[in-house]
Short mmCIF file of C-alpha atoms in Angstrom, two decimals:
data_model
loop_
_atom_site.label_atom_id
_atom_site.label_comp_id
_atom_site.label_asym_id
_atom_site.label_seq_id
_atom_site.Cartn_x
_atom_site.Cartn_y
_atom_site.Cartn_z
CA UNK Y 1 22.18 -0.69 -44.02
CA UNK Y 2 19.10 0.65 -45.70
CA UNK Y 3 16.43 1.59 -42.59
CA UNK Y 4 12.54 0.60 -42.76
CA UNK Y 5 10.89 2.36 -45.83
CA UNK Y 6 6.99 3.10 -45.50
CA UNK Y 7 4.89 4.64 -48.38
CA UNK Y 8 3.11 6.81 -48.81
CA UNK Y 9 4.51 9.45 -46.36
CA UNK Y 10 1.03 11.25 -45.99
CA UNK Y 11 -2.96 10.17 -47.11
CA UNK Y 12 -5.82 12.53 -47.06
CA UNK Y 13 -9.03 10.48 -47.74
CA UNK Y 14 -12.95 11.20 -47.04
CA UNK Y 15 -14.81 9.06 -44.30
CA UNK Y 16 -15.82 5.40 -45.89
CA UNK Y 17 -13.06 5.22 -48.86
CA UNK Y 18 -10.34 2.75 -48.54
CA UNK Y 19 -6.27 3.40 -48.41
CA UNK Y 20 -3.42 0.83 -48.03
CA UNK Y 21 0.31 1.48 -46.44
CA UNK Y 22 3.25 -0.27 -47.13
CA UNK Y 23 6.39 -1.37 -45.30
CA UNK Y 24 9.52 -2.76 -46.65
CA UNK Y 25 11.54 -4.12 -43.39
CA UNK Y 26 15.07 -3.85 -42.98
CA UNK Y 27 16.72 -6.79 -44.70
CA UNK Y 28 17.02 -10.20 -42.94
CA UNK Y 29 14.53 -9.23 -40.35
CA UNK Y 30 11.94 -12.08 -39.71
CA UNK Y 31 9.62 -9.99 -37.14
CA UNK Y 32 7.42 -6.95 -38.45
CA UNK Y 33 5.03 -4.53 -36.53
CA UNK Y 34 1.98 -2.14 -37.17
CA UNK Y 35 1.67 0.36 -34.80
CA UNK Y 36 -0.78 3.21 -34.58
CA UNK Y 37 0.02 6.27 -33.09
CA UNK Y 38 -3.00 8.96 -32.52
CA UNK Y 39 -1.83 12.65 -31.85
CA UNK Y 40 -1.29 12.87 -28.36
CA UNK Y 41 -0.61 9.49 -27.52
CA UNK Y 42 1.89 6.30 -27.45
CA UNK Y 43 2.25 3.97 -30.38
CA UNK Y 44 -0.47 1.36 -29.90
CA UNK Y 45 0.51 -2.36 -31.33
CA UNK Y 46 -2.32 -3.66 -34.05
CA UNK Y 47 -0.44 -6.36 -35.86
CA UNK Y 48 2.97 -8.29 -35.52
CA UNK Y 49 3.92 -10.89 -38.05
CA UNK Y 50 6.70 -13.60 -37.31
CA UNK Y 51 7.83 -13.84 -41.06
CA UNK Y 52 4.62 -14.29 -43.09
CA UNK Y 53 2.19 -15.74 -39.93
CA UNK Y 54 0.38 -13.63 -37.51
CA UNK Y 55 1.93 -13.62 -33.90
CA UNK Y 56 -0.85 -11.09 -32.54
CA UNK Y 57 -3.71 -8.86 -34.07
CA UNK Y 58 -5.45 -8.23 -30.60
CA UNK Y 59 -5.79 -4.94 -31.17
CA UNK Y 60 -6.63 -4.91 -34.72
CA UNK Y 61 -10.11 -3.79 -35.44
CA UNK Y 62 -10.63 -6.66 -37.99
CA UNK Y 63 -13.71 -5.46 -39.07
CA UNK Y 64 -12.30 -2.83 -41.19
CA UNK Y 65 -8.53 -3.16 -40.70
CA UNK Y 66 -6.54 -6.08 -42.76
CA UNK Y 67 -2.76 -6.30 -42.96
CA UNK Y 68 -0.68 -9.36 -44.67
CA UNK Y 69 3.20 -10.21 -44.84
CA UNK Y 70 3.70 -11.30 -48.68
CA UNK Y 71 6.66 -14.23 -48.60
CA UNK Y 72 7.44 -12.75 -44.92
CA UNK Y 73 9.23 -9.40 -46.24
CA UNK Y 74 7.01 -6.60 -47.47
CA UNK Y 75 3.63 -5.93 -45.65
CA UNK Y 76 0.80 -4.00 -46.31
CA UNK Y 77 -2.03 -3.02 -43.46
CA UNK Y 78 -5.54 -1.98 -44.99
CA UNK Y 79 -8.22 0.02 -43.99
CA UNK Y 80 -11.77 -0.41 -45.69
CA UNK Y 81 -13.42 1.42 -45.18
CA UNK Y 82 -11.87 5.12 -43.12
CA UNK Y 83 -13.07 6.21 -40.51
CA UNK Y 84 -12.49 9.60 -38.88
CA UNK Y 85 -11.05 8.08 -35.92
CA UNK Y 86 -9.09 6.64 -37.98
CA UNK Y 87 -6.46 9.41 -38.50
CA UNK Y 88 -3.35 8.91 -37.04
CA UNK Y 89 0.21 8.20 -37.77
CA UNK Y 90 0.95 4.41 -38.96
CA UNK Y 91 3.89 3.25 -38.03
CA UNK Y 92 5.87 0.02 -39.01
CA UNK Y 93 8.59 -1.55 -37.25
CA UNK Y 94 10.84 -4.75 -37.53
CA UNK Y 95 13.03 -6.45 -35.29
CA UNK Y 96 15.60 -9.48 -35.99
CA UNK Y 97 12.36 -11.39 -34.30
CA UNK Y 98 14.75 -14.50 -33.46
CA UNK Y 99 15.76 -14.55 -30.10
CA UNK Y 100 13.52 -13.15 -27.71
CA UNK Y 101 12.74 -9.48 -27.06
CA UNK Y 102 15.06 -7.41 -29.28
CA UNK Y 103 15.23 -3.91 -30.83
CA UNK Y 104 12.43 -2.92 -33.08
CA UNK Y 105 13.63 -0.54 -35.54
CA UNK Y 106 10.87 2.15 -36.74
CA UNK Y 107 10.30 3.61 -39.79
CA UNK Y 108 9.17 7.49 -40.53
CA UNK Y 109 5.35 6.77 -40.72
CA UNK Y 110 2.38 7.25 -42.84
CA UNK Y 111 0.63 10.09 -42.00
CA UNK Y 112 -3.48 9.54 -42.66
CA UNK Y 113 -6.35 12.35 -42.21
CA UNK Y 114 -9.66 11.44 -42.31
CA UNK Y 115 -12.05 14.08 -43.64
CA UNK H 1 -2.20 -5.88 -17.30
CA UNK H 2 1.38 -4.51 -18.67
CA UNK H 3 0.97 -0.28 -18.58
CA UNK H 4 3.55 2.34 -18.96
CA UNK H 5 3.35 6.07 -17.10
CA UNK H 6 4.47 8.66 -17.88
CA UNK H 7 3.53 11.57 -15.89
CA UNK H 8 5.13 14.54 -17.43
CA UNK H 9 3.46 15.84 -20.56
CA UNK H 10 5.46 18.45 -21.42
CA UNK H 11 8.62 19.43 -20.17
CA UNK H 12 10.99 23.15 -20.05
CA UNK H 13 14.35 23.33 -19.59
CA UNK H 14 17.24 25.95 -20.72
CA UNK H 15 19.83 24.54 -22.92
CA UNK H 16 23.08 23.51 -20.74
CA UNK H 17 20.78 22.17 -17.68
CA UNK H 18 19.99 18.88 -16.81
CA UNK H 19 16.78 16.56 -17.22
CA UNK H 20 15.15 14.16 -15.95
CA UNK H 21 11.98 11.87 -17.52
CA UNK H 22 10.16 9.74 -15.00
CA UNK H 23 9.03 7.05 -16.62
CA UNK H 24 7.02 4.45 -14.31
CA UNK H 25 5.83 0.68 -15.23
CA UNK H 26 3.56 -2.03 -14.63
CA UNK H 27 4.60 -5.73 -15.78
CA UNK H 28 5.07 -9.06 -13.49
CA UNK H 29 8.12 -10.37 -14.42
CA UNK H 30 11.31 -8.74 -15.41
CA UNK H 31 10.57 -6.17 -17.41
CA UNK H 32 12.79 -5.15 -20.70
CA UNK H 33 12.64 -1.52 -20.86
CA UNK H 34 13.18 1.15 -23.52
CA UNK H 35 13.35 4.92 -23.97
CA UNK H 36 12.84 6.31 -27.63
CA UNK H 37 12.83 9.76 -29.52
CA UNK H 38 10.40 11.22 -31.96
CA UNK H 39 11.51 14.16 -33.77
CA UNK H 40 8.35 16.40 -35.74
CA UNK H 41 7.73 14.23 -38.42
CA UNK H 42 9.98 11.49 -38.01
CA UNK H 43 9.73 7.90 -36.66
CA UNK H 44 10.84 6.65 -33.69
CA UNK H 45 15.20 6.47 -32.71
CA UNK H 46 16.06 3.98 -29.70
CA UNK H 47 17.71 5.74 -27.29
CA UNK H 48 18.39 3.39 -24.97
CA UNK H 49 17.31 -0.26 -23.51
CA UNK H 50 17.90 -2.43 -20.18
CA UNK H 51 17.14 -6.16 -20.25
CA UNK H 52 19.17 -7.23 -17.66
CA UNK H 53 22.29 -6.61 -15.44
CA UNK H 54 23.63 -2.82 -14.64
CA UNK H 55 20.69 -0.76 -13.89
CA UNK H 56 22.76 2.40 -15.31
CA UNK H 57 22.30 2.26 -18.77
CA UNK H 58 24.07 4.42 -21.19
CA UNK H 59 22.88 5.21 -24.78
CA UNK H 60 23.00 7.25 -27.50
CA UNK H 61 23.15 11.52 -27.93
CA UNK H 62 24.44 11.55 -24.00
CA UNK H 63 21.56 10.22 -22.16
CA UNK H 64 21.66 7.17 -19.65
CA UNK H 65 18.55 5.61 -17.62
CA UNK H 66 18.32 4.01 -14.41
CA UNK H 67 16.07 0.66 -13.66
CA UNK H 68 14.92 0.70 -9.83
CA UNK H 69 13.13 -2.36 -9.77
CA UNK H 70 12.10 -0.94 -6.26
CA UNK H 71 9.89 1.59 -7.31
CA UNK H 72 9.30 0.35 -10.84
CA UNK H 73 10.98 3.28 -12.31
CA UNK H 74 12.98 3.77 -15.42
CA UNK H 75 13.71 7.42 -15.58
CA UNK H 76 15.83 9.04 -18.48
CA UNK H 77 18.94 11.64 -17.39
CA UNK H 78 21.50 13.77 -19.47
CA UNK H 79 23.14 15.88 -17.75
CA UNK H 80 23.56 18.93 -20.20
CA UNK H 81 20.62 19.36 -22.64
CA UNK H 82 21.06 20.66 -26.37
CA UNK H 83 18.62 22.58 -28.58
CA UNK H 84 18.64 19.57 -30.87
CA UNK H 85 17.33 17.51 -28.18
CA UNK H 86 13.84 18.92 -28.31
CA UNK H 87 11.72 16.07 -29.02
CA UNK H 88 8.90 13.72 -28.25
CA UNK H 89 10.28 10.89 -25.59
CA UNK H 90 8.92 7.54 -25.59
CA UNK H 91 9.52 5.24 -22.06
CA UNK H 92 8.36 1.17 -23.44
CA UNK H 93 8.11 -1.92 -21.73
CA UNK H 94 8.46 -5.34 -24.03
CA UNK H 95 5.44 -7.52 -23.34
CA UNK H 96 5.62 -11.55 -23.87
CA UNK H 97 5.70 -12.16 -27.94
CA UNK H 98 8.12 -9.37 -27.94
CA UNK H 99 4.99 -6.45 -28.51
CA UNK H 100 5.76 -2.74 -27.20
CA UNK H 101 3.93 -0.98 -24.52
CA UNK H 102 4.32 2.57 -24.90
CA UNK H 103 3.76 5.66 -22.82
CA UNK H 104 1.85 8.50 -23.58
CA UNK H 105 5.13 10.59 -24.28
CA UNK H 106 6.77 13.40 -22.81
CA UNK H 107 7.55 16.72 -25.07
CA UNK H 108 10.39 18.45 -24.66
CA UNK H 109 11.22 21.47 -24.99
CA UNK H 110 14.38 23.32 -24.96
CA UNK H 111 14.79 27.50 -24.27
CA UNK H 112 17.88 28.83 -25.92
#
């Protein structure tokens, strides 16, 4: 079985310019997370989708940050424009999502530096 | 609020000796627990998880954990470390909607 896939691996952008991540879930697997993970710390939650609707986005700063779940498989989270503290390691995650608390399985992360 | 501490940074040991991360939580209810690994580079690998019943968990590469609802502990063992094992360890505690509370992370690091 074919693990979460992320893309790009690793992003170098200036301050102000825009990037986009993707995530391709493992197959069948209706919940997906966005976590962010600065160096030195824990994986913070910022989105979690229940197939293609938004369960929580507390923690996303929606001011610059955007993420959507196209037909509640793929997923792309957004960030428009950079800032430096910004760079950190994106992670995304999916569980089965359909009985209660379950695994979440992680993908290798996207990698972003902010110059 | 949910939190999850974890009060060793970093962590020494000799290959062949045992460990032990302390891993300490916050939540009101019955707490689902989890201990991951993050290899340089890599994302994160469950180790292990407790939701309910035997508070001696056993997972994956050798390690087991222990829930002591009593001091709100959830502290990682193996008994005989490995090189390989040198890695970034994770203790969680699943929030309501099923989110992930993470701890700051322990790194390990293993002398030959």
């Amino acid at each position: 079985e074919a693990g979460v896939a992320q893309s790009p691996r690793y992003k170098i952008i200036e301050k102000r310019q825009s990037v986009a991540f993707w995530c391709n879930p493992i197959s069948g697997h209706a919940t997906l997370y966005w976590y962010q993970q600065i160096l030195g710390q824990g994986p913070k939650l910022l989105i979690q989708f229940q197939n293609n609707g938004v369960v929580d986005d507390s923690q996303l700063p929606k001011d610059r940050f955007s993420a959507e779940r196209l037909k509640g498989v793929d997923s792309t989270l957004k960030i428009q424009p950079a800032k430096l503290e910004d760079s950190a390691v994106y992670l995304c995650a999916s569980s089965a999502g359909d009985r209660g608390m379950e695994t979440q399985y992680f993908g290798p992360g996207t990698r972003l530096l902010v110059l | 609020a949910q939190s999850v501490t974890q009060p060793d940074i970093h962590i020494t040991v000799s290959e062949g000796a045992s460990l032990e991360l302390r891993c300490n939580y916050s939540y009101g209810a019955t707490p689902y627990l989890f201990w991951y690994v993050q290899s340089p580079g890599q994302g994160l690998q469950l180790l292990l998880k407790y939701f309910s019943g035997d508070t001696l968990v056993q997972g994956i590469k050798g390690f087991e954990a222990e829930f002591k609802r009593s001091q709100s502990s959830f502290n990682l063992r193996k008994p005989s470390v490995h090189w390989s094992d040198a890695a970034e360890y994770f203790c969680a505690v699943g929030a309501h909607t099923d989110k992930l509370i993470f701890g700051t992370g322990t790194r390990l690091q293993v002398f030959p």
